[in-house]
Tab-separated table of C-alpha atoms and ligand atoms in Angstrom:
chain	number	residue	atom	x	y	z
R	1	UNK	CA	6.185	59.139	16.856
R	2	UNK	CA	4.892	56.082	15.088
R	3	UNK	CA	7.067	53.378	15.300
R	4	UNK	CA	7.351	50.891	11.813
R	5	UNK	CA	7.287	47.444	12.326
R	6	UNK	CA	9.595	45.902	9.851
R	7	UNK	CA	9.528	41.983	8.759
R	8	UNK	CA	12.206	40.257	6.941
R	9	UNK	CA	10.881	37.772	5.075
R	10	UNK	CA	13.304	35.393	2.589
R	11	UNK	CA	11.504	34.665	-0.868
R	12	UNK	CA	12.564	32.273	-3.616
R	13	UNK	CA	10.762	33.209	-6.721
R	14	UNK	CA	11.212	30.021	-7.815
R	15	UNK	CA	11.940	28.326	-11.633
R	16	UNK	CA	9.801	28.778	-14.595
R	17	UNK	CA	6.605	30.526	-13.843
R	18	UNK	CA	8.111	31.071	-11.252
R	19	UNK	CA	9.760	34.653	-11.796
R	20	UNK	CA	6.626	36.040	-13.502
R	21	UNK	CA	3.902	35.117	-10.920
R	22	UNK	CA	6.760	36.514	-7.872
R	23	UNK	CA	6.859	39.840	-9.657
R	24	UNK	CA	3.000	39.747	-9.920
R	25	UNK	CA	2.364	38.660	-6.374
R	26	UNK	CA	5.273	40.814	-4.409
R	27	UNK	CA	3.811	44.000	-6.175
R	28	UNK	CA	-0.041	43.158	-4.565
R	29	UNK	CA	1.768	42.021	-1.206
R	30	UNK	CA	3.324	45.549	-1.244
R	31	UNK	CA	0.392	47.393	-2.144
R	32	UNK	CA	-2.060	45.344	0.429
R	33	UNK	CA	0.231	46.311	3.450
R	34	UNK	CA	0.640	49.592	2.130
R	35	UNK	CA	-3.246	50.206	1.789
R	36	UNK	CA	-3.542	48.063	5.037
R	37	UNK	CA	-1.385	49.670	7.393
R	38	UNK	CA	-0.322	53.047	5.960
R	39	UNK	CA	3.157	52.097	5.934
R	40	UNK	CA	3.318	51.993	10.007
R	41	UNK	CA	3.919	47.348	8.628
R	42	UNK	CA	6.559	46.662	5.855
R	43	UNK	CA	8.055	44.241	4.583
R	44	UNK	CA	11.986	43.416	3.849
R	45	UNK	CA	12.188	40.812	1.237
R	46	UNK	CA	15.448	38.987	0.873
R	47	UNK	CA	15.532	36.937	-2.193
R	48	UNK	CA	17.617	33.701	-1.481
R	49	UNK	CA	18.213	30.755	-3.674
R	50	UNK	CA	17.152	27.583	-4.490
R	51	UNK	CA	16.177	25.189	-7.700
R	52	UNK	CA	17.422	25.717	-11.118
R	53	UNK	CA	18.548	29.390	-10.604
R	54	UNK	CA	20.826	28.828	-7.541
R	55	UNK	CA	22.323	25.673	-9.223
R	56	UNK	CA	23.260	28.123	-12.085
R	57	UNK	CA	24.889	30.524	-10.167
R	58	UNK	CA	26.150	28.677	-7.163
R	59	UNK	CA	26.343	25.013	-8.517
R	60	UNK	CA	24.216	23.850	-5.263
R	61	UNK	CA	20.564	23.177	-5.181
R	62	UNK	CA	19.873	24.466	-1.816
R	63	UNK	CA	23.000	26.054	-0.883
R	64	UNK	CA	23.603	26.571	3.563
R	65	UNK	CA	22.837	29.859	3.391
R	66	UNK	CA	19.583	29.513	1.829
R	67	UNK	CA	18.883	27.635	4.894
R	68	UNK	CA	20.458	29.696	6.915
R	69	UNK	CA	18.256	32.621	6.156
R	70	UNK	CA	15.540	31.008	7.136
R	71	UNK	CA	16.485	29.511	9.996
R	72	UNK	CA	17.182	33.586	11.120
R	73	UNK	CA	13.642	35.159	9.549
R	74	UNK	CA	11.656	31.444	10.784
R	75	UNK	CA	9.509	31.639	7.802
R	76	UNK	CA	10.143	32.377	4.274
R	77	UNK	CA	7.453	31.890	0.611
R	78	UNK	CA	8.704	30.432	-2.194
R	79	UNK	CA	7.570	29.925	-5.457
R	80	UNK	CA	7.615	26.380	-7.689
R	81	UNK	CA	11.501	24.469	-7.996
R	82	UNK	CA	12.678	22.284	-10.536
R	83	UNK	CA	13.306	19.254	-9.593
R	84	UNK	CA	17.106	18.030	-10.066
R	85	UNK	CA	17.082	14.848	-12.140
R	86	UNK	CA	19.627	12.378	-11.679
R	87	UNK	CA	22.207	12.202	-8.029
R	88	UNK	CA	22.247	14.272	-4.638
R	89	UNK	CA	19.094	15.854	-4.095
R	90	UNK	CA	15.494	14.176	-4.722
R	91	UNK	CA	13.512	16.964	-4.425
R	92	UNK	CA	14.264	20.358	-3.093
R	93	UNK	CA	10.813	20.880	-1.491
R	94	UNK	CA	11.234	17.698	0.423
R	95	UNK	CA	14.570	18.072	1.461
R	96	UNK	CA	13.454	21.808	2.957
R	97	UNK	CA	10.469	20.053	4.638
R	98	UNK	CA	12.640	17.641	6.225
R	99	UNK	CA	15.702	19.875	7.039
R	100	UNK	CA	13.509	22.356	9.147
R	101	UNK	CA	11.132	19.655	10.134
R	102	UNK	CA	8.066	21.439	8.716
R	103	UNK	CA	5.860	18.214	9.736
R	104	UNK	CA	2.442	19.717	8.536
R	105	UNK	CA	1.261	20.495	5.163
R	106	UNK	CA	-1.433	22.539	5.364
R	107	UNK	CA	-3.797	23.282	2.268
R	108	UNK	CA	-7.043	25.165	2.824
R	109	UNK	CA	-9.497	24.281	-0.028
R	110	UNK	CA	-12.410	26.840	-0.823
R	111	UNK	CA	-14.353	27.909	-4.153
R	112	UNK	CA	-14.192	31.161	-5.088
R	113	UNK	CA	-17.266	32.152	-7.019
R	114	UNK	CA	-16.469	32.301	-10.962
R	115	UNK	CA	-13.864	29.881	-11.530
R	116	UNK	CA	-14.898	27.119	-13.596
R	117	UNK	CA	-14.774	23.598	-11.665
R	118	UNK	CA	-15.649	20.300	-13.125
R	119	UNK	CA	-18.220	19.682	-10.329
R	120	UNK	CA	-21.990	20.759	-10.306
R	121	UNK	CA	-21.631	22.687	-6.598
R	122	UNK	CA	-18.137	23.284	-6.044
R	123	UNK	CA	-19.390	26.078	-3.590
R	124	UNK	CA	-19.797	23.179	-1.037
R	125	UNK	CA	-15.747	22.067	-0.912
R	126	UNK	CA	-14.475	23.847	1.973
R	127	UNK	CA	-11.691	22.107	3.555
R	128	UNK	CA	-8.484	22.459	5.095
R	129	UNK	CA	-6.117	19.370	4.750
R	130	UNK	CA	-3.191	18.737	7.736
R	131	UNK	CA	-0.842	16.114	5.105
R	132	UNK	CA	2.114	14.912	7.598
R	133	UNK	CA	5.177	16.143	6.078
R	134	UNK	CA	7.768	14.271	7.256
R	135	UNK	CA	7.166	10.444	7.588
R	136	UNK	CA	5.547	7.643	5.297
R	137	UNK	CA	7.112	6.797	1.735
R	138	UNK	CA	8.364	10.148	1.297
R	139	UNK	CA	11.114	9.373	3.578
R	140	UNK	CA	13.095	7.884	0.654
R	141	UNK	CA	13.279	4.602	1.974
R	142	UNK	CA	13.494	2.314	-1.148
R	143	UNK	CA	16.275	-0.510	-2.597
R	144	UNK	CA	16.362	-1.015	-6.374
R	145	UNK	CA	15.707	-4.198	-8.131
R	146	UNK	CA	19.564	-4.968	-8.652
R	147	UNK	CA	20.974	-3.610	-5.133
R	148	UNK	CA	22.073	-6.183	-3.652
R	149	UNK	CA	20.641	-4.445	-0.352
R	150	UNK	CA	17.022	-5.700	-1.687
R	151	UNK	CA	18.324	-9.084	-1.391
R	152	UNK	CA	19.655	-8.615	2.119
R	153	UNK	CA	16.309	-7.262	3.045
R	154	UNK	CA	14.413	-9.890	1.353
R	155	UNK	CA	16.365	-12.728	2.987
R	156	UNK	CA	16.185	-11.142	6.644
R	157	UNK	CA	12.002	-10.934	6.128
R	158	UNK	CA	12.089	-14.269	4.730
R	159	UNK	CA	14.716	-16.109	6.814
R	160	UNK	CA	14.045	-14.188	10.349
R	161	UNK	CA	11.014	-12.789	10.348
R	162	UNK	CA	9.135	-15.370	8.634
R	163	UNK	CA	7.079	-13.409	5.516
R	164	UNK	CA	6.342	-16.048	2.856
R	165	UNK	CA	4.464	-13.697	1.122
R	166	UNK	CA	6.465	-11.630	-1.408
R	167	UNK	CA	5.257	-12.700	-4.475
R	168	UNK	CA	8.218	-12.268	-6.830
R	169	UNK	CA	11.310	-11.788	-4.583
R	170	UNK	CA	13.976	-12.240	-6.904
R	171	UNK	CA	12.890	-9.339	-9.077
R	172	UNK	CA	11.217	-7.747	-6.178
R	173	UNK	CA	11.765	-3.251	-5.255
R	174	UNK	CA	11.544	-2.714	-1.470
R	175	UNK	CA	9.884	0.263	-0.171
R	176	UNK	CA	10.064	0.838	3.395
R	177	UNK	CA	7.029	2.902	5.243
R	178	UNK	CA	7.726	4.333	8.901
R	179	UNK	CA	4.547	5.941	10.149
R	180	UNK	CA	4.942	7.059	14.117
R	181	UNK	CA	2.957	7.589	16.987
R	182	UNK	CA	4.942	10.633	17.922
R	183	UNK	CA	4.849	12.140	14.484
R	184	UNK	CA	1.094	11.218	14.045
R	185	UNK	CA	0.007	12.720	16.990
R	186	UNK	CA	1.856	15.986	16.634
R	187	UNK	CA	0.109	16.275	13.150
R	188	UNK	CA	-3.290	15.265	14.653
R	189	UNK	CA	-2.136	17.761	17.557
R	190	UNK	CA	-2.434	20.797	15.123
R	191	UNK	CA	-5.593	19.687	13.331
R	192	UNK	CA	-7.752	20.152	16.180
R	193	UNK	CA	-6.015	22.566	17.817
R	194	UNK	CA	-6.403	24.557	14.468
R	195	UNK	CA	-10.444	23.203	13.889
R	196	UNK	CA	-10.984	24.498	17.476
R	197	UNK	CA	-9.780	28.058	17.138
R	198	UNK	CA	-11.032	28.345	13.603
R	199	UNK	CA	-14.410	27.324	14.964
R	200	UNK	CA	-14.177	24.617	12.356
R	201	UNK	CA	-16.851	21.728	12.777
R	202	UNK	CA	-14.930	18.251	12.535
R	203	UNK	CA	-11.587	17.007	11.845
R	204	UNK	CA	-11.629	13.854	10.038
R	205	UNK	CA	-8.551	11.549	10.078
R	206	UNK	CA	-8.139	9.808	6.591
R	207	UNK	CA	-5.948	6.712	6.836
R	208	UNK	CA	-6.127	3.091	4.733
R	209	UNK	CA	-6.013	1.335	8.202
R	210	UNK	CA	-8.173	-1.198	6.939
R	211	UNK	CA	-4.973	-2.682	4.692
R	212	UNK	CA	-2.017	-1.103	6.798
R	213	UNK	CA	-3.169	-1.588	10.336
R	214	UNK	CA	0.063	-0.956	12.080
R	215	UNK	CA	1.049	2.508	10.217
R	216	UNK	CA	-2.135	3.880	8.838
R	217	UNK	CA	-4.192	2.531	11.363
R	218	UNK	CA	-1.631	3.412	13.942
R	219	UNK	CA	-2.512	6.805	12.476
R	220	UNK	CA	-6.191	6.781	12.724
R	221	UNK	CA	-5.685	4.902	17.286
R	222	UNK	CA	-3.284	7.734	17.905
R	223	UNK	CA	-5.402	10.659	16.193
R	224	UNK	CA	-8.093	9.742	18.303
R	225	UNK	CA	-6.131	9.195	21.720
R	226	UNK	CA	-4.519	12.875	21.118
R	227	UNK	CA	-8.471	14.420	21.196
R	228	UNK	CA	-9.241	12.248	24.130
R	229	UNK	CA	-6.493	12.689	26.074
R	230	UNK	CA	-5.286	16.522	24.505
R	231	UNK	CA	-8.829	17.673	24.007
R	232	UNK	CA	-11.410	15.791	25.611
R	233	UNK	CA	-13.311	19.345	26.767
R	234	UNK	CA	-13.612	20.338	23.263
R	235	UNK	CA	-13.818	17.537	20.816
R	236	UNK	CA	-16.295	14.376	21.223
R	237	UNK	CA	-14.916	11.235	19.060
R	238	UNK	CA	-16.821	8.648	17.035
R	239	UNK	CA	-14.767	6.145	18.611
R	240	UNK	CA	-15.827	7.495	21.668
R	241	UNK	CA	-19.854	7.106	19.913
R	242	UNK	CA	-18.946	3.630	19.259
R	243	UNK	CA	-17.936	2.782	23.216
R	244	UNK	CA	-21.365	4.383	24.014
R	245	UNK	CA	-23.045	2.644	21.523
R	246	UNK	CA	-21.331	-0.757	22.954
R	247	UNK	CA	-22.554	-0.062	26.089
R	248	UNK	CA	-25.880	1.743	26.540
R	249	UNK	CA	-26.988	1.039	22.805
R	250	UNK	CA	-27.359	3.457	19.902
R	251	UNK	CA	-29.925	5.544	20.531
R	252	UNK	CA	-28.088	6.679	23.187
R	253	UNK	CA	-24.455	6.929	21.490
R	254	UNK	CA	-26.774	9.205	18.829
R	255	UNK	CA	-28.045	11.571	21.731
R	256	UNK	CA	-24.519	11.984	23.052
R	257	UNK	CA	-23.080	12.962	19.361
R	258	UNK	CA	-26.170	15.075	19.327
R	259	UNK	CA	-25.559	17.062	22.733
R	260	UNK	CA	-21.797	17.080	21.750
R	261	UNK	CA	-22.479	19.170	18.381
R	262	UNK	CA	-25.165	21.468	20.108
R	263	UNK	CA	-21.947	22.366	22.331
R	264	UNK	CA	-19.791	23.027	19.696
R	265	UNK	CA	-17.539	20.264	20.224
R	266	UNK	CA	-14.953	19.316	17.215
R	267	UNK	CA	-16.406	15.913	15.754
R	268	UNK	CA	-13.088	13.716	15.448
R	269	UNK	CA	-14.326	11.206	12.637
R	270	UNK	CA	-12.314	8.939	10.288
R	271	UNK	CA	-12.672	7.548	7.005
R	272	UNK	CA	-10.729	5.112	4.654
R	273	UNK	CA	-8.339	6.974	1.973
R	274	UNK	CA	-10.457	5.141	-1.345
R	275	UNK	CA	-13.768	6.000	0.744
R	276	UNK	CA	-12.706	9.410	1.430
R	277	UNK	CA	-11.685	10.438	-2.358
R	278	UNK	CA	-15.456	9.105	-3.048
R	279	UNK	CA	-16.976	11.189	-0.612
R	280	UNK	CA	-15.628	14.108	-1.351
R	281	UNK	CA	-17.079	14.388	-4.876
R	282	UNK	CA	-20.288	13.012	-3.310
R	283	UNK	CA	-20.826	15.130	-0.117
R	284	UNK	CA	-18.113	17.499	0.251
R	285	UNK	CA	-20.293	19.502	2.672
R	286	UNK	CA	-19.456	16.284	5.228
R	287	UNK	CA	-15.493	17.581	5.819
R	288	UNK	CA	-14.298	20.187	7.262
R	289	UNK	CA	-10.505	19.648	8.432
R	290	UNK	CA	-8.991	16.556	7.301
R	291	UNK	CA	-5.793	15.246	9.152
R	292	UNK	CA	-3.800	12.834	6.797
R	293	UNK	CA	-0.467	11.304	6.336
R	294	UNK	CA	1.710	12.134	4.099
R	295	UNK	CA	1.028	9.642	0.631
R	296	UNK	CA	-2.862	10.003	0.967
R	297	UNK	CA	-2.421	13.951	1.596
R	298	UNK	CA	-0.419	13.697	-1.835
R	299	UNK	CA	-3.223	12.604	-3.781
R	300	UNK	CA	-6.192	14.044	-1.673
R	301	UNK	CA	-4.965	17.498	-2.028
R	302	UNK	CA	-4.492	17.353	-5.871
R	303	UNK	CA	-7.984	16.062	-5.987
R	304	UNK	CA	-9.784	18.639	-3.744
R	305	UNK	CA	-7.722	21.596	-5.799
R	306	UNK	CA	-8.912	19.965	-8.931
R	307	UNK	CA	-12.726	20.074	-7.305
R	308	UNK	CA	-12.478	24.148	-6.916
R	309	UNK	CA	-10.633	24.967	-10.043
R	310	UNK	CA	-7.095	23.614	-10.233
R	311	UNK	CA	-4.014	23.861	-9.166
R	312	UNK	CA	-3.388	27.483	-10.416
R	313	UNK	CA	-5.446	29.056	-7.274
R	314	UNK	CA	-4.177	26.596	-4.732
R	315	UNK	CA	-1.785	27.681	-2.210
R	316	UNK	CA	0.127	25.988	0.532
R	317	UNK	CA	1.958	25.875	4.056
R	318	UNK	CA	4.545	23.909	5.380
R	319	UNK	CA	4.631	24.621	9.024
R	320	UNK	CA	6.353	23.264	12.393
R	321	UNK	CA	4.069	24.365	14.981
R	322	UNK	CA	6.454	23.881	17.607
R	323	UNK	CA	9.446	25.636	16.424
R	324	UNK	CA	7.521	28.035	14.550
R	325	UNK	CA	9.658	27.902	10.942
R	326	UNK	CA	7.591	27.908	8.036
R	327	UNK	CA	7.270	28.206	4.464
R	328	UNK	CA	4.404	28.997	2.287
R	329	UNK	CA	4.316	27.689	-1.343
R	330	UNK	CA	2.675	27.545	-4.481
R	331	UNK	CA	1.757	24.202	-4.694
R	332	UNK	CA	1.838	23.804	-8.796
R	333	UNK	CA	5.443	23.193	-10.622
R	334	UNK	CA	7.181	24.941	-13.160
R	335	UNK	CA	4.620	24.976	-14.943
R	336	UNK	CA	7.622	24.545	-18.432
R	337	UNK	CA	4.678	24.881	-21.115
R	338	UNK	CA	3.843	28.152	-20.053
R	339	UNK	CA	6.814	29.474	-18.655
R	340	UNK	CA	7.596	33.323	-19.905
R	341	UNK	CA	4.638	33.637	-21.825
R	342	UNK	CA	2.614	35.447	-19.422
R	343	UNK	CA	-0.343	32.932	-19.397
R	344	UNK	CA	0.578	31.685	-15.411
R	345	UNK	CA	-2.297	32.056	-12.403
R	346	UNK	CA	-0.185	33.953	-9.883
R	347	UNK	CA	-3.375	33.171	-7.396
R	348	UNK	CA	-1.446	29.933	-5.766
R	349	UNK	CA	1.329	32.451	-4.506
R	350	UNK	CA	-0.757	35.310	-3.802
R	351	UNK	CA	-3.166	33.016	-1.421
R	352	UNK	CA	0.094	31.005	-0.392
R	353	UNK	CA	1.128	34.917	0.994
R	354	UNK	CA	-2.442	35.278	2.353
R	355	UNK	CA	-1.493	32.213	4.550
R	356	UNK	CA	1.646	33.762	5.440
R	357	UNK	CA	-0.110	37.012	6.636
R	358	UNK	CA	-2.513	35.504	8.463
R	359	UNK	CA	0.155	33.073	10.135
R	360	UNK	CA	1.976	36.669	11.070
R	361	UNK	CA	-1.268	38.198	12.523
R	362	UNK	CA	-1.096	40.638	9.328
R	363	UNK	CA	-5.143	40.036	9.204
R	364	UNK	CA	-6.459	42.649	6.671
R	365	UNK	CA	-3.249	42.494	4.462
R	366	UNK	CA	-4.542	39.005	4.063
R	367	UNK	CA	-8.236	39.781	3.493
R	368	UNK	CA	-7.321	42.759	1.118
R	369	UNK	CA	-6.022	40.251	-1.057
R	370	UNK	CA	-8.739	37.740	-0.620
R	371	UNK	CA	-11.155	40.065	-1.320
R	372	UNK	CA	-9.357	41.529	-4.473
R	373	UNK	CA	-8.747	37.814	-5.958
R	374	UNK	CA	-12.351	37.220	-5.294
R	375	UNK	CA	-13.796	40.496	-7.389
R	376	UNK	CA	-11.568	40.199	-9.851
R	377	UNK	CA	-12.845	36.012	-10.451
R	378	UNK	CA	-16.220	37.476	-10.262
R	379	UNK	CA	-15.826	40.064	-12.842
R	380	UNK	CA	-14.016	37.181	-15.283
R	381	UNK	CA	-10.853	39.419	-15.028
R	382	UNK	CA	-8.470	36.086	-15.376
R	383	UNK	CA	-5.560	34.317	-16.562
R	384	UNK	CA	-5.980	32.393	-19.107
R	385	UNK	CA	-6.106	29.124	-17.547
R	386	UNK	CA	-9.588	30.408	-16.727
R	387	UNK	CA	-10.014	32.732	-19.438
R	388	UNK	CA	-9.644	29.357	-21.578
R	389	UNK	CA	-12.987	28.040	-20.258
R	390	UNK	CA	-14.976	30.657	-19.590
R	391	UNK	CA	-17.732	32.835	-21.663
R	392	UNK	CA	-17.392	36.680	-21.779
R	393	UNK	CA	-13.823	36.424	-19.849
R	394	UNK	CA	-11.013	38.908	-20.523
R	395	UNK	CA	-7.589	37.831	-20.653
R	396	UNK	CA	-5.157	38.719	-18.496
R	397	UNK	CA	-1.307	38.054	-18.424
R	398	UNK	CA	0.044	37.063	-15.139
R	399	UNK	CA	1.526	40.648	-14.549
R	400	UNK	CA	-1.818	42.545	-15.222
R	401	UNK	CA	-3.688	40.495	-13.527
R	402	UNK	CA	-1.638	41.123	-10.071
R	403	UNK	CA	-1.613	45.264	-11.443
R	404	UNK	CA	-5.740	44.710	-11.434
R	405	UNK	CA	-5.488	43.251	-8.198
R	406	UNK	CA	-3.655	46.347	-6.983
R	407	UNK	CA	-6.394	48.916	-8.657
R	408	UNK	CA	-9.143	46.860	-6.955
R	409	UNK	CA	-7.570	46.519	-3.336
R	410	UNK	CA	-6.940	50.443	-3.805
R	411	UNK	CA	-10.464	51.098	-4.383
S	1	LIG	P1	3.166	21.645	-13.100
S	1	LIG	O1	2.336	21.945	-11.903
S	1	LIG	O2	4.347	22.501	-13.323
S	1	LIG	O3	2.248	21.713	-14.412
S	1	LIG	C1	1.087	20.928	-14.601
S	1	LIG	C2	0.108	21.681	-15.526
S	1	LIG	O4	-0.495	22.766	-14.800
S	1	LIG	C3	0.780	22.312	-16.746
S	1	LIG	O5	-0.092	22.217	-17.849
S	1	LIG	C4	0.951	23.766	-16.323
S	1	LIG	O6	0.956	24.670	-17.423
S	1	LIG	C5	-0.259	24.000	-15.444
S	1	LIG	N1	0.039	25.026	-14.409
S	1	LIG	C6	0.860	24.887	-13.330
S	1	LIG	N2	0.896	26.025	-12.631
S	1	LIG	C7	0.096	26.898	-13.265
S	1	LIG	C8	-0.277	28.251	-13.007
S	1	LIG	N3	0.199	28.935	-11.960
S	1	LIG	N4	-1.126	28.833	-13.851
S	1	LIG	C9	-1.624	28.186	-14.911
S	1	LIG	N5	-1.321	26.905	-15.211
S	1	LIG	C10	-0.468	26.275	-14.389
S	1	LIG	O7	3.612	20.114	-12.985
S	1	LIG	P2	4.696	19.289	-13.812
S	1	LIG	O8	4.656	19.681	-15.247
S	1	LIG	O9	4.453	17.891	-13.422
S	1	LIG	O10	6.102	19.701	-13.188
S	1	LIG	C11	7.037	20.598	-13.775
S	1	LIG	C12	8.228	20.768	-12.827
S	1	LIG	O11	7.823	21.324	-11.580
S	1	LIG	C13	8.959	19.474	-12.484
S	1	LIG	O12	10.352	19.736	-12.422
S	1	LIG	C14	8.423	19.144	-11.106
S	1	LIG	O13	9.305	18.333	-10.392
S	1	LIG	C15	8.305	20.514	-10.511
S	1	LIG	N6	7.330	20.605	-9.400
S	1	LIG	C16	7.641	21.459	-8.387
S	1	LIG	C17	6.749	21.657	-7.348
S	1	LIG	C18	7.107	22.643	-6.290
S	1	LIG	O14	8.153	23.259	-6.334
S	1	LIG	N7	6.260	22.847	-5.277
S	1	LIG	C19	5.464	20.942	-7.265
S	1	LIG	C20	5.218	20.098	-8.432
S	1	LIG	C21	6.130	19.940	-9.449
């Protein structure tokens, strides 16, 4: 007797688009395990709520048992939230990154042949990008012009601690920006760790050091002390090159970087945030894994998605490697322009579920998919985000696109 193993796994479909690409993407999920595992793997999905929809029917944003179901199941996919304007929550996605301390944002960046890109080889951007989730100016740590905490915080800088250098401090905004060792280093932690099993080539920590030297160039010290202390078998650092080079001169700093790759060792490198979103439309073929925190991640992984084709076809992880919770994400909005028209890319889900797979061993469910998304980009079979700039494409609503999928997985 075969016995079926069963996963429960909570979705939110999500606001706007949101509905339209779920329906699209839970239909190829099904099929893919189906085809994949000849129904000996299923899937339980257990819609829960959050955003727009739950606030309608519940009056809460995020109610407790939305959190409590996944808590139970440890990871759950989700797709885009409106954000509440105005009082109690900021933003739902943050507030579920910090409740279940999901402290790395992980965004794999790849081309897939077909979709139109505003660079001339967007075949050579293949990255995956480890944003810290939890720390930095996200953590909401900001006084208003008129509270009169900004005042008390301008006076204790000025009168205690000296600063003479806020320019304007009577009509002065604080922000306040707490970047840890202990939260750097676990981030850093699963970069490598993740660049070593994935046989990935470097990990490259991208910080603005240079300007913040006790937060973002805390970041970029304690990144490299976790692969020299954590790693030092498999990973060879170019602060590490630079001691060398101190010491015996560069010649032979250059043979030891040279003996380290021929091993295989991870290269830990590090470049400055402004430098970095240079080189990336320069020589994207340079970066591999890119550790980050959490501000620079923002904008770095909006620029990379732009690089392979937007931010329809890029998906998303948030993930607590310790505790194991997770939740995978589309990592586009609403989308309200679009919303019930049947014009949404469903690919940021469907790859966001490919994540999820892989994350639960599911393997070929995940490169079922993959493969599907990538015949079907190949063939011009799109949405019409793509269809809109492409020659020769046909146009796809959200839901046929995911039934194409399906025919092409089945084939
Ligand atoms: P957005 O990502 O919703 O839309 C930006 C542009 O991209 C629009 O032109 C939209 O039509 C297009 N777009 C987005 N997803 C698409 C898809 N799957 N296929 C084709 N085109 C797509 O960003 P916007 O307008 O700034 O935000 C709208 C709402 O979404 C806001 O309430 C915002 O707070 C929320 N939001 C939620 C996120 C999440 O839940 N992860 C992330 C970003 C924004």
């Amino acid at each position: 007797m075969t016995t079926i193993e069963e996963k429960i796994i909570p979705y939110i479909p999500g606001d706007g688009v949101g509905q339209e690409i779920w329906q699209a993407s839970q239909n190829v999920f099904d099929a893919a395990i189906t085809k994949a595992y000849n129904g000996e793997k299923k899937i339980v999905w257990q819609e829960i709520l959050a955003g727009e929809k739950s606030f309608n029917e519940t009056g809460e944003w995020l109610p407790e048992a939305t959190l409590d179901a996944i808590h139970a199941a440890k990871i759950a996919i989700k797709g885009p939230l409106t954000t509440p304007v105005g009082g109690g929550i900021r933003s739902i996605n943050v507030t579920l990154r910090q409740k279940l301390d999901l402290f790395a944002c992980v965004r794999p960046v790849r081309y897939f042949d077909g979709v139109p890109s505003p660079v001339k080889e967007p075949e050579k951007t293949d990255m995956v990008i480890f944003r810290e989730n939890t720390e930095d100016v996200y953590a909401g740590i900001e006084f208003a012009i008129d509270d009169p905490k900004t005042k008390k915080i301008i006076d204790f800088l000025q009168n205690e601690l000296d600063v003479t250098n806020i320019r304007f401090p009577e009509t002065s905004g604080i922000g306040i920006k707490p970047i840890s060792k202990e939260g750097s280093q676990r981030l850093v932690y699963a970069a490598i760790e993740y660049a070593i099993k994935q046989g990935r080539k470097s990990v490259t920590l991208v910080h603005k050091g240079n300007i913040m030297k006790f937060t973002e160039g805390g970041f970029k010290s304690w990144g490299y002390e976790v692969a020299e202390n954590s790693f030092s078998d498999a990973t060879f650092t170019m602060r590490q090159f630079d001691d060398i080079k101190a010491t015996d001169g560069l010649k032979t700093a250059q043979n030891a970087l040279k003996a380290a790759k021929e091993a295989g060792k991870v290269i830990i490198n590090d470049v400055i945030a402004d430098n970095f979103l240079q080189q990336i439309l320069l020589y994207p073929e340079r970066y591999d894994v890119v550790a980050t925190t959490n501000l620079n991640g923002d904008y770095i992984s909006d620029a990379l998605a732009a690089q392979v084709g937007g931010i329809g076809i890029s998906p998303g992880a948030n993930i607590n490697y310790h505790t194991g919770y997770a939740i995978f994400e589309a990592t586009h909005g609403t989308a309200p322009d679009i919303a019930g028209l049947g014009k949404a890319n469903p690919s940021s889900l469907l790859l966001s579920g490919v994540m999820m797979f892989e994350y639960l061993g599911w393997q070929e469910a995940a490169d079922l998919i993959t493969s599907a998304i990538e015949t079907a980009l190949i063939n011009k079979q799109v949405t019409s985000d793509f269809a809109s700039q492409l020659n020769d494409a046909t146009l796809l609503t959200t839901q046929e696109f995911g039934d194409h999928l399906i025919t092409l997985l089945n084939k």
